Coordinates of N, CA and C in Angstrom, one line a residue:
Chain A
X1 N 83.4 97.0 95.6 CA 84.6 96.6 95.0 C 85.5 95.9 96.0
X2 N 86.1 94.6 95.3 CA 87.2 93.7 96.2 C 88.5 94.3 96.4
X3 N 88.7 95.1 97.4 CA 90.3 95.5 97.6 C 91.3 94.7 98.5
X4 N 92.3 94.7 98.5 CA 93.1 93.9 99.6 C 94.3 95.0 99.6
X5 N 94.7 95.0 101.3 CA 95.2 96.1 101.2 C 96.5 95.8 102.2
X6 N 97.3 96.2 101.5 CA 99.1 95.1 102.5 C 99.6 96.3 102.7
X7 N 100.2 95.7 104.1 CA 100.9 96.8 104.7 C 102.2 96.3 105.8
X8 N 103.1 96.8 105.4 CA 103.6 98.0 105.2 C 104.1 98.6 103.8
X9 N 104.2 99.4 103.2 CA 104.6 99.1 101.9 C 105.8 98.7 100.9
X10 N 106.8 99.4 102.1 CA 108.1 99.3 102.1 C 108.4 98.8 103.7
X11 N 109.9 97.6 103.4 CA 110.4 97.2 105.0 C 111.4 97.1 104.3
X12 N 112.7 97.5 105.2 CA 114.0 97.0 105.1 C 114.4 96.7 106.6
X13 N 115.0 96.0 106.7 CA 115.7 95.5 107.7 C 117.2 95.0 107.6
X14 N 117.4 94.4 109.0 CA 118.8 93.6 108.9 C 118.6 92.3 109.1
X15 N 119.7 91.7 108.4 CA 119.7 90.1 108.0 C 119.5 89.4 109.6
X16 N 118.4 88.4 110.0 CA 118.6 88.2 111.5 C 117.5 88.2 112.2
X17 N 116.5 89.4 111.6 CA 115.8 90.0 112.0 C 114.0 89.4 111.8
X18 N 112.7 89.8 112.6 CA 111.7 88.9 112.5 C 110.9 90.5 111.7
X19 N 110.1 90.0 111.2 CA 109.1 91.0 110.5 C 107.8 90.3 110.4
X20 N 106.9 91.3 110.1 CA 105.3 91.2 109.9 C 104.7 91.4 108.8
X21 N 104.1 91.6 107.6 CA 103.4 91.8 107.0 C 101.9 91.5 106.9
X22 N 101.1 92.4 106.2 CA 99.8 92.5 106.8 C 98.8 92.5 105.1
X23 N 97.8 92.0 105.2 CA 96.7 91.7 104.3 C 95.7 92.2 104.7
X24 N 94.8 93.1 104.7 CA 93.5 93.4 105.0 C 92.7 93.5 104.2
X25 N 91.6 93.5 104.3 CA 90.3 93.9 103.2 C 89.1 93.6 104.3
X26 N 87.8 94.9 103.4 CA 86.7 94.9 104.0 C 85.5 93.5 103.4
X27 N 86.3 92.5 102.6 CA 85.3 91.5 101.8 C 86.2 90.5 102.8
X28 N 85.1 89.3 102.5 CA 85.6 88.3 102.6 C 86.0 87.1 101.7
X29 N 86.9 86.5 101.8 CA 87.6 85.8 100.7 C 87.1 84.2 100.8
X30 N 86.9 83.3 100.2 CA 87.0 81.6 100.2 C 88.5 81.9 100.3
X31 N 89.8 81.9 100.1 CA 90.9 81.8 100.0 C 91.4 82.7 99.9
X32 N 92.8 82.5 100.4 CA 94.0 84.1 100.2 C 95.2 83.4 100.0
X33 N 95.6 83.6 99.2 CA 97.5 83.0 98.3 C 98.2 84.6 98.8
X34 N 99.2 84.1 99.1 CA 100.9 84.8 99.0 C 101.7 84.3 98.2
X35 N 101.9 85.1 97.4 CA 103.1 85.4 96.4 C 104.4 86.4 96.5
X36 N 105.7 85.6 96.4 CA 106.7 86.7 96.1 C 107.1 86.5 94.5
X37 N 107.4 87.6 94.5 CA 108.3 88.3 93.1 C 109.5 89.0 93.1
X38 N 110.3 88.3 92.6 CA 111.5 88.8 92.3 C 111.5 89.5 91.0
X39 N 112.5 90.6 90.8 CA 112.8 91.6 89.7 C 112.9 90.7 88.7
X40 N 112.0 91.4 87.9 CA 112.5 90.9 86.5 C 111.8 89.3 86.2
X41 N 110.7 88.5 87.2 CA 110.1 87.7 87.1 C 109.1 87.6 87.5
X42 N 107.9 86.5 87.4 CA 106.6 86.5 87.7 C 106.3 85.9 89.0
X43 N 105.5 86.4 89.8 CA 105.3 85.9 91.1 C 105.1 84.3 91.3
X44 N 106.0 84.0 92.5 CA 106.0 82.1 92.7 C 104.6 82.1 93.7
X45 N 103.9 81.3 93.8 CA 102.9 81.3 94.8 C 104.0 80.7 96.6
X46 N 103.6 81.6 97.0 CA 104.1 80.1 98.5 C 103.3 79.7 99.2
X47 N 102.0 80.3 99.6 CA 100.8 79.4 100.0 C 99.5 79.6 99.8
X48 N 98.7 79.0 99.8 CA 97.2 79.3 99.9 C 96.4 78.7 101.0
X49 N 95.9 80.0 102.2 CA 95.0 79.2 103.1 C 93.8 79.5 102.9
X50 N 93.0 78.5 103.7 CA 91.5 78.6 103.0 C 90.3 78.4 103.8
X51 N 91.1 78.0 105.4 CA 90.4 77.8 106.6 C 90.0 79.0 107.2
X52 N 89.1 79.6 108.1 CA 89.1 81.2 109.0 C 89.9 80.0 110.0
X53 N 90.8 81.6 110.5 CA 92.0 81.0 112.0 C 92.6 80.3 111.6
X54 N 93.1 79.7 110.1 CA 94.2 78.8 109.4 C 95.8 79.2 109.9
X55 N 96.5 78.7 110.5 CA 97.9 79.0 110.1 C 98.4 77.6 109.6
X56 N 99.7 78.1 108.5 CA 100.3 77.4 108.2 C 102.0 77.9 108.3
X57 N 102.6 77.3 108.0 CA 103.9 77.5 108.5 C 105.0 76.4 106.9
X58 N 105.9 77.1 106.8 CA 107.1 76.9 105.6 C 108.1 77.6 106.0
X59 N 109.1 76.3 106.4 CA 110.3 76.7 106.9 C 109.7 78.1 107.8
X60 N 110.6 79.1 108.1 CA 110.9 80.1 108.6 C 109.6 81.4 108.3
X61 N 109.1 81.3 107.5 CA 107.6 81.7 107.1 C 106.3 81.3 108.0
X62 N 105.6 81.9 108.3 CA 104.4 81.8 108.9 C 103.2 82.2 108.3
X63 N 102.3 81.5 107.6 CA 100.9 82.1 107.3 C 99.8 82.2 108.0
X64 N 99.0 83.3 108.5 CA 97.9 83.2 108.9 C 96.5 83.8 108.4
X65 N 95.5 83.3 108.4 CA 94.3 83.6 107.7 C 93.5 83.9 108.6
X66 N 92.9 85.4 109.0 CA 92.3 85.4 109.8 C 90.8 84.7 110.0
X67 N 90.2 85.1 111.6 CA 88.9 84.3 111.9 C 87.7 84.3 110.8
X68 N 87.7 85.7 110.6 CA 86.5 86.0 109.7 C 87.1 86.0 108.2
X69 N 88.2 85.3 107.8 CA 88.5 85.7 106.4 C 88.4 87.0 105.3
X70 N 88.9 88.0 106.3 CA 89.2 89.2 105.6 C 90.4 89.5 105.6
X71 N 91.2 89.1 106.9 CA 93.0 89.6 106.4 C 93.9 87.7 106.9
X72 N 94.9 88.3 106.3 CA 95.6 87.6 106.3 C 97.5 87.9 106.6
X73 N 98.1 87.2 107.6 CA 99.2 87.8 107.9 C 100.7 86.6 107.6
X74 N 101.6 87.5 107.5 CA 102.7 86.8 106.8 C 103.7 87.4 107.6
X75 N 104.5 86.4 108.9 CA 105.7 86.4 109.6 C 106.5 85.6 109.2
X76 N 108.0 86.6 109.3 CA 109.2 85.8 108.6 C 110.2 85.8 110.0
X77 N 111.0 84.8 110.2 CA 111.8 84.9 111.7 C 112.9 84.7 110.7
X78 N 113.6 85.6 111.3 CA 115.0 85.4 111.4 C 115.4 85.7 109.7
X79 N 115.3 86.9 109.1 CA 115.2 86.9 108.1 C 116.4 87.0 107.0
X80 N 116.4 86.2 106.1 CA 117.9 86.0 105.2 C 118.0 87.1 104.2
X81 N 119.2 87.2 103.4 CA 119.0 88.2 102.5 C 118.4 87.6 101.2
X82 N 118.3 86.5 100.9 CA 117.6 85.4 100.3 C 115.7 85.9 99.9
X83 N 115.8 86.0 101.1 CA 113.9 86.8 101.3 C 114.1 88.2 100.8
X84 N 114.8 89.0 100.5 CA 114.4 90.3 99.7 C 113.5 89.8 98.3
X85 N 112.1 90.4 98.4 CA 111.4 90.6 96.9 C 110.0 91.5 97.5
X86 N 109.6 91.1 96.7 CA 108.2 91.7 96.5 C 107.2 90.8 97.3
X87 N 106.2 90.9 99.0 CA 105.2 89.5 98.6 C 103.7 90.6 98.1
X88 N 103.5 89.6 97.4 CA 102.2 90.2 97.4 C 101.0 88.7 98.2
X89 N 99.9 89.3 98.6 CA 99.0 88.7 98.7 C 97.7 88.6 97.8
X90 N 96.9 87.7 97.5 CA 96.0 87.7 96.6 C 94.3 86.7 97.0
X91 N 93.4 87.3 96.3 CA 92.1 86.3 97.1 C 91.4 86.3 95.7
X92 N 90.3 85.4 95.3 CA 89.4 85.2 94.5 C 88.4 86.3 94.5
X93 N 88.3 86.8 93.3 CA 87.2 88.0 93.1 C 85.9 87.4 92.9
X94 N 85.6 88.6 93.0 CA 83.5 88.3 92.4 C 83.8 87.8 90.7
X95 N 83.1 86.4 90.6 CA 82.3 85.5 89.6 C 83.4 84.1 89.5
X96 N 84.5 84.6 90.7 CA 85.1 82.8 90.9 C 86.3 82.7 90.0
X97 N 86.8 83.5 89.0 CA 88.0 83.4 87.8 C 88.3 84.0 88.2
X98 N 88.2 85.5 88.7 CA 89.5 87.0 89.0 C 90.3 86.7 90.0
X99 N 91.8 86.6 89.9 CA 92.0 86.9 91.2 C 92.4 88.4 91.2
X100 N 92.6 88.7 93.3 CA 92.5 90.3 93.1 C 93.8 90.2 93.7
X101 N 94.9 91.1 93.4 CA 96.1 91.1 94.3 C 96.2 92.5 94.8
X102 N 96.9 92.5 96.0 CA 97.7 93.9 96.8 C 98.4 94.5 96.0
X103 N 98.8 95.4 96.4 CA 99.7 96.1 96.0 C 101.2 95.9 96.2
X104 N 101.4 94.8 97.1 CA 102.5 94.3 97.7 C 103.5 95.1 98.3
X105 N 104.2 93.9 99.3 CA 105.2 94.8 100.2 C 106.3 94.6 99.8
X106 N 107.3 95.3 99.5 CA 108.9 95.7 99.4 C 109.5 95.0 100.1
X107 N 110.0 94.5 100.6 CA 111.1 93.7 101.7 C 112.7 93.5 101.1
X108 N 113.4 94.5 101.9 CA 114.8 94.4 102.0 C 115.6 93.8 102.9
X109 N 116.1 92.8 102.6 CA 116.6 92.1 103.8 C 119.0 92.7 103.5
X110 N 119.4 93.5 104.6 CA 120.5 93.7 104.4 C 121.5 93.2 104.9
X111 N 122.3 92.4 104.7 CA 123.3 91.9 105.2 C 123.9 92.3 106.5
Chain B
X1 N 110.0 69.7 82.7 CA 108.7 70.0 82.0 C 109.1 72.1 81.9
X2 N 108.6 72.4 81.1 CA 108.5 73.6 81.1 C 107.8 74.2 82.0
X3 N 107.7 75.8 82.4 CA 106.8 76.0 83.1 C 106.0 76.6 82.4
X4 N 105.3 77.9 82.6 CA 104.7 79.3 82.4 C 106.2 80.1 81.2
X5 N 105.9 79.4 79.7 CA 107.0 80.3 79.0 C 106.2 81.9 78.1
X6 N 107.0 83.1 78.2 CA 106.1 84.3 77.4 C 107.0 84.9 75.9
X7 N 106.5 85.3 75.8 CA 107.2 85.9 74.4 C 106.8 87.1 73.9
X8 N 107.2 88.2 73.5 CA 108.7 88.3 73.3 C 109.2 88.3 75.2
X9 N 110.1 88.8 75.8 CA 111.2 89.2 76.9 C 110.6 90.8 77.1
X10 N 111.1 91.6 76.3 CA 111.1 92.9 76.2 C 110.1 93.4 74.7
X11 N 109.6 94.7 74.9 CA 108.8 95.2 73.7 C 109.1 96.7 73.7
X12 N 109.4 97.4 72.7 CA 109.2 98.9 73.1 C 108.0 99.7 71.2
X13 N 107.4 99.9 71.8 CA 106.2 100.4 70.4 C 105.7 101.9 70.8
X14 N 105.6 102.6 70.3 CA 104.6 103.8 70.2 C 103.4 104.1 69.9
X15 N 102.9 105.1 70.7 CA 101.7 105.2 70.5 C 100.8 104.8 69.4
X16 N 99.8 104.3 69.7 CA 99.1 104.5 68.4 C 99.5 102.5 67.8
X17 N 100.3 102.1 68.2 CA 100.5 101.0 67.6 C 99.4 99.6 68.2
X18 N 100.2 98.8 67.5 CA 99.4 97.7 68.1 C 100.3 96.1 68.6
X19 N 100.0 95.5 69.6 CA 101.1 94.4 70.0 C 100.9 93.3 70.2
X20 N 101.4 91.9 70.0 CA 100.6 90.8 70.3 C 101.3 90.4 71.3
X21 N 101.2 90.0 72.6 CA 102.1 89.3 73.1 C 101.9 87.4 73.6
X22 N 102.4 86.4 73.3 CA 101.9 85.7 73.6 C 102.2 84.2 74.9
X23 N 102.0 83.3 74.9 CA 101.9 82.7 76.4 C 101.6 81.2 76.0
X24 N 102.4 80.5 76.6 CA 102.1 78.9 76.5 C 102.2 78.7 77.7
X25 N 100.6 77.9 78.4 CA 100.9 77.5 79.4 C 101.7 76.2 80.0
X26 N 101.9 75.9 80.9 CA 102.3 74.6 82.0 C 101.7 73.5 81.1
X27 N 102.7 72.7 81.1 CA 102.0 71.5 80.6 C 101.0 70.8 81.6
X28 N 99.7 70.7 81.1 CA 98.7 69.9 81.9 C 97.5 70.7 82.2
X29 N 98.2 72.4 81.7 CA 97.2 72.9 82.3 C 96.4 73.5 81.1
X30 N 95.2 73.9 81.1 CA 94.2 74.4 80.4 C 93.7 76.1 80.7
X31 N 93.8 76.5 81.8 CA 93.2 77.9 81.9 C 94.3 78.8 81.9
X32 N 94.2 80.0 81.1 CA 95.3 80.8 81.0 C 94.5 82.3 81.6
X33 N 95.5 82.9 82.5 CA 95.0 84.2 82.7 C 96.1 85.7 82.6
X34 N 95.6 86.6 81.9 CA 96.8 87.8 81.7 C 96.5 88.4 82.3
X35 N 97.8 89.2 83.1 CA 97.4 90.2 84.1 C 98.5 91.6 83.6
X36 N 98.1 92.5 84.1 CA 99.1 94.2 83.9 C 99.7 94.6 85.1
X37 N 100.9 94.2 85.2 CA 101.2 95.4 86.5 C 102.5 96.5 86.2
X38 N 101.6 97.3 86.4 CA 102.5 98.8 86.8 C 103.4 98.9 87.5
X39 N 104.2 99.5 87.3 CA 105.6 99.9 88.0 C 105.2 99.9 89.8
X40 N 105.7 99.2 90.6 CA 105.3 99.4 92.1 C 104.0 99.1 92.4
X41 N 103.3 98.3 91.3 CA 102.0 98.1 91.9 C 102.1 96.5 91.8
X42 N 100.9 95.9 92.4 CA 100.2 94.5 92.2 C 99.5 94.2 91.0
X43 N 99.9 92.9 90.4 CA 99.0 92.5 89.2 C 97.5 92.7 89.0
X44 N 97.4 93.4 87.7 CA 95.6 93.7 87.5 C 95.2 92.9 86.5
X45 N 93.8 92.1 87.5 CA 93.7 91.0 86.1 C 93.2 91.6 84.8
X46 N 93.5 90.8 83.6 CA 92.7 91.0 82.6 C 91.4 90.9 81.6
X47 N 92.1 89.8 81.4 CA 90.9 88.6 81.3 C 91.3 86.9 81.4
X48 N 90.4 85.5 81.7 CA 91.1 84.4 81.6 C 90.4 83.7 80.5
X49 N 90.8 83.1 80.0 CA 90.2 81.8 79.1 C 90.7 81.1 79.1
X50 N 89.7 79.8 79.1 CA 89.0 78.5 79.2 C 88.2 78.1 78.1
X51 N 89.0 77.0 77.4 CA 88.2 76.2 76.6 C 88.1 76.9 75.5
X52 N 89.1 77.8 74.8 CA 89.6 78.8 74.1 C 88.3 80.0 74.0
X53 N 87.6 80.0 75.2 CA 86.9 81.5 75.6 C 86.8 82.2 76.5
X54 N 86.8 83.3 76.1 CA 86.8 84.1 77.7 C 85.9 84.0 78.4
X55 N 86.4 84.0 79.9 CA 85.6 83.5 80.8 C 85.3 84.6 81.8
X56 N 85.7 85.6 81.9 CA 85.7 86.5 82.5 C 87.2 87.6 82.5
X57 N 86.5 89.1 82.6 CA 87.0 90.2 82.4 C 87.4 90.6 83.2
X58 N 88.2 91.5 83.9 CA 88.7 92.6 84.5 C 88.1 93.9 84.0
X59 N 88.3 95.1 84.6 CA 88.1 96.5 83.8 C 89.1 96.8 83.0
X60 N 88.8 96.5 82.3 CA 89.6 97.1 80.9 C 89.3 97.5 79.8
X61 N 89.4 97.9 78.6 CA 89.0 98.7 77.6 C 88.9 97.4 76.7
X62 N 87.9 97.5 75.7 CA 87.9 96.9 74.2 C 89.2 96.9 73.6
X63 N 90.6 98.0 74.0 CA 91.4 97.9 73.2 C 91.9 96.8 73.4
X64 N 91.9 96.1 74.7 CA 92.6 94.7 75.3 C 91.7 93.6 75.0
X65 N 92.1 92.7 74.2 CA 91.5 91.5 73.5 C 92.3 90.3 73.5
X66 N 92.1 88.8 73.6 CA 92.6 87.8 73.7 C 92.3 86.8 73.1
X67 N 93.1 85.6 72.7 CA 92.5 84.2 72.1 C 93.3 83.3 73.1
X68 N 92.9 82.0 73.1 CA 93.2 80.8 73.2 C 93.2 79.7 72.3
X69 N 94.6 79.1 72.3 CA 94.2 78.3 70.7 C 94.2 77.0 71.4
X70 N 93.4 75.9 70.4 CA 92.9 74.2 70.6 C 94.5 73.9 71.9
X71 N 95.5 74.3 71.6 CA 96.5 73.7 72.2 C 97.0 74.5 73.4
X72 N 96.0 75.3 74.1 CA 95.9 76.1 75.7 C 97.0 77.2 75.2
X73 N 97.7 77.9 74.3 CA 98.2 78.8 74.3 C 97.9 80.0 74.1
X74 N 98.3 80.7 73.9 CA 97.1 82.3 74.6 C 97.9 83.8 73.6
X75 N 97.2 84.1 73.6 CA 97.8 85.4 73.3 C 97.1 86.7 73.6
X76 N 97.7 88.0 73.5 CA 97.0 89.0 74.2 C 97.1 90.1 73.6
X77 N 96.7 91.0 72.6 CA 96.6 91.6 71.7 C 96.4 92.9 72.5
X78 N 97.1 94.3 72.0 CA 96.6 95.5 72.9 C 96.7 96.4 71.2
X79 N 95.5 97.1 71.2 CA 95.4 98.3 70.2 C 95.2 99.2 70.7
X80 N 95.5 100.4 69.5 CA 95.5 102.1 69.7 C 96.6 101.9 71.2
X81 N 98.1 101.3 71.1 CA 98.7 101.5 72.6 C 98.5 102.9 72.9
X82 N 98.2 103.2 74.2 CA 98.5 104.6 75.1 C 100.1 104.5 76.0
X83 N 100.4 105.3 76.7 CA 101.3 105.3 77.2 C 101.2 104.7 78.6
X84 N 100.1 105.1 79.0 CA 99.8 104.3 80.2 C 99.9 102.8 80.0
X85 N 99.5 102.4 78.9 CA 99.8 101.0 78.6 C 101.1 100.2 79.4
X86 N 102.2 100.9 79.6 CA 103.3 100.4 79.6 C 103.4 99.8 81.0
X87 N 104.0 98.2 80.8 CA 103.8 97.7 82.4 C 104.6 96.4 82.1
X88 N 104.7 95.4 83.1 CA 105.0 94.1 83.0 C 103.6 93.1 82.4
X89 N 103.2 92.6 81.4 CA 101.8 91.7 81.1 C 102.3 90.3 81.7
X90 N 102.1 89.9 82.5 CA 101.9 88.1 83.5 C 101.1 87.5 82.6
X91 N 101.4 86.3 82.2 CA 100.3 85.1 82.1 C 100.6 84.4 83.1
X92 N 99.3 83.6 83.5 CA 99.4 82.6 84.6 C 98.6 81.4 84.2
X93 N 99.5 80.0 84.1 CA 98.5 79.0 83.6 C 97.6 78.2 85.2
X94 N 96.9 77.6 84.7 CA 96.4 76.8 86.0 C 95.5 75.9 85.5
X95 N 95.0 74.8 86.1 CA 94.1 73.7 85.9 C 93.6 73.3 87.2
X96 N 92.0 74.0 87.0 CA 91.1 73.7 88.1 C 91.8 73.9 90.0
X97 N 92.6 74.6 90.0 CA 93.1 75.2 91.3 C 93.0 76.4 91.7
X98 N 93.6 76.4 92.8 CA 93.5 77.9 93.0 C 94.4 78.7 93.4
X99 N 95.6 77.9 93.1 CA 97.1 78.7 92.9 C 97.7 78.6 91.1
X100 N 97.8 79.7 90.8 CA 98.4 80.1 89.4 C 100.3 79.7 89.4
X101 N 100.3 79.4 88.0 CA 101.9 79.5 87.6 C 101.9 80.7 87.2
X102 N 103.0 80.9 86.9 CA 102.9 82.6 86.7 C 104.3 82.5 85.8
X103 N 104.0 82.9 84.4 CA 105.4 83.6 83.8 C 106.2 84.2 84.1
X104 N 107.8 84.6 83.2 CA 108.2 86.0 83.4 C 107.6 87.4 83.1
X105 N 106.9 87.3 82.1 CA 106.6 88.5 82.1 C 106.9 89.2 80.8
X106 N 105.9 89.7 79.9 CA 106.6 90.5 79.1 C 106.8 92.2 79.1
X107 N 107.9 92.7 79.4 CA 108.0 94.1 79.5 C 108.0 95.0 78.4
X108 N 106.5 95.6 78.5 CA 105.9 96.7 77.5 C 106.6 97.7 77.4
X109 N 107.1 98.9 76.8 CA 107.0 100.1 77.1 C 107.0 101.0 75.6
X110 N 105.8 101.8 76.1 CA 105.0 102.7 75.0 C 106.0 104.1 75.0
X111 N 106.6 104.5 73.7 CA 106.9 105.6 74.2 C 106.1 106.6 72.9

């Protein structure tokens, strides 16, 4: 079974501040998308990498897809209160239509 | 252009009933996929269709069933509701990619 597994589950911080979030899984993916979600709506995608060793970078956001395509990591510098939601991460399941998401991480960003 | 629009907003039914909720994708796009997430968790897929058939499943029960009509709009039918039922239902439209639009969301709750 395809799991993906984000960590930490909960973050709060102060506004200013740099953070990590983490993707793991024991499968390997063709691809891994990050999504955040805000309350009360459906998750916006913000990237999809698809290279092993990929980073990519959006504004203040950092994506990285690891070598072997099993985790994938999400740094925020300098973080606004703007960035409070939900991200989740997500990868293509077994037969190419599923995708599988995390459980996603909390992020509180406090003024 | 519209995005990912769902219908109804909110739902509240009891056990034992039955619900349709339904979903027009993104204009342009053709694949529609429903997903369940539970309070604090990450979206669980359901099923997608393509080409107004299902194309593949998630684990889920016979109670959860779907169509796609000639005009990519979708709907998602849940019988015999249980309580566990109760969650946010996502549609997500897409065409041939591998990043999803993603609704609001319609919020279930079985009491």
């Amino acid at each position: 079974t395809q799991l993906l597994e984000q960590s930490p589950q909960f973050l709060s911080i102060q506004e200013g501040e740099n953070l990590t979030v983490y993707c793991n899984s024991s499968s390997v993916f063709s691809s891994l998308q990050w999504y955040r979600q805000e309350p009360g709506e459906g998750p916006v995608l913000l990237v999809t990498v698809v290279t092993g060793g990929e980073v990519k970078k959006l504004k203040r956001l950092t994506f990285q897809f690891g070598d072997a395509r099993k985790d994938s990591s999400l740094h925020i510098t300098a973080a606004q209160t703007g960035d409070t939601g939900l991200y989740l991460c997500a990868g293509d399941g077994t037969g190419g239509f599923k995708t599988i998401f995390g459980a996603g991480t909390r992020l509180f960003v406090k003024a | 252009d519209a995005g990912v629009t769902q219908s109804p907003t909110h739902l509240i039914k009891t056990r034992g009933q039955q619900v349709t909720l339904r979903c027009s994708p993104k204009s342009g796009h053709d694949t529609v996929s429903w997903y369940q997430q539970a309070l604090g968790q990450g979206p669980q897929f359901i099923f997608q269709y393509y080409e107004e058939e299902e194309r593949q499943r998630g684990n889920f029960p016979d109670r959860f069933s779907g169509h796609q009509f000639p005009n990519y709009s979708s709907e998602l039918n849940v019988n015999a509701l249980l309580l566990g039922d109760s969650a946010l239902y996502l549609c997500a439209s897409s065409r041939q990619s591998w990043g999803q639009f993603f609704g609001p969301g319609t919020r279930l709750t079985v009491l």
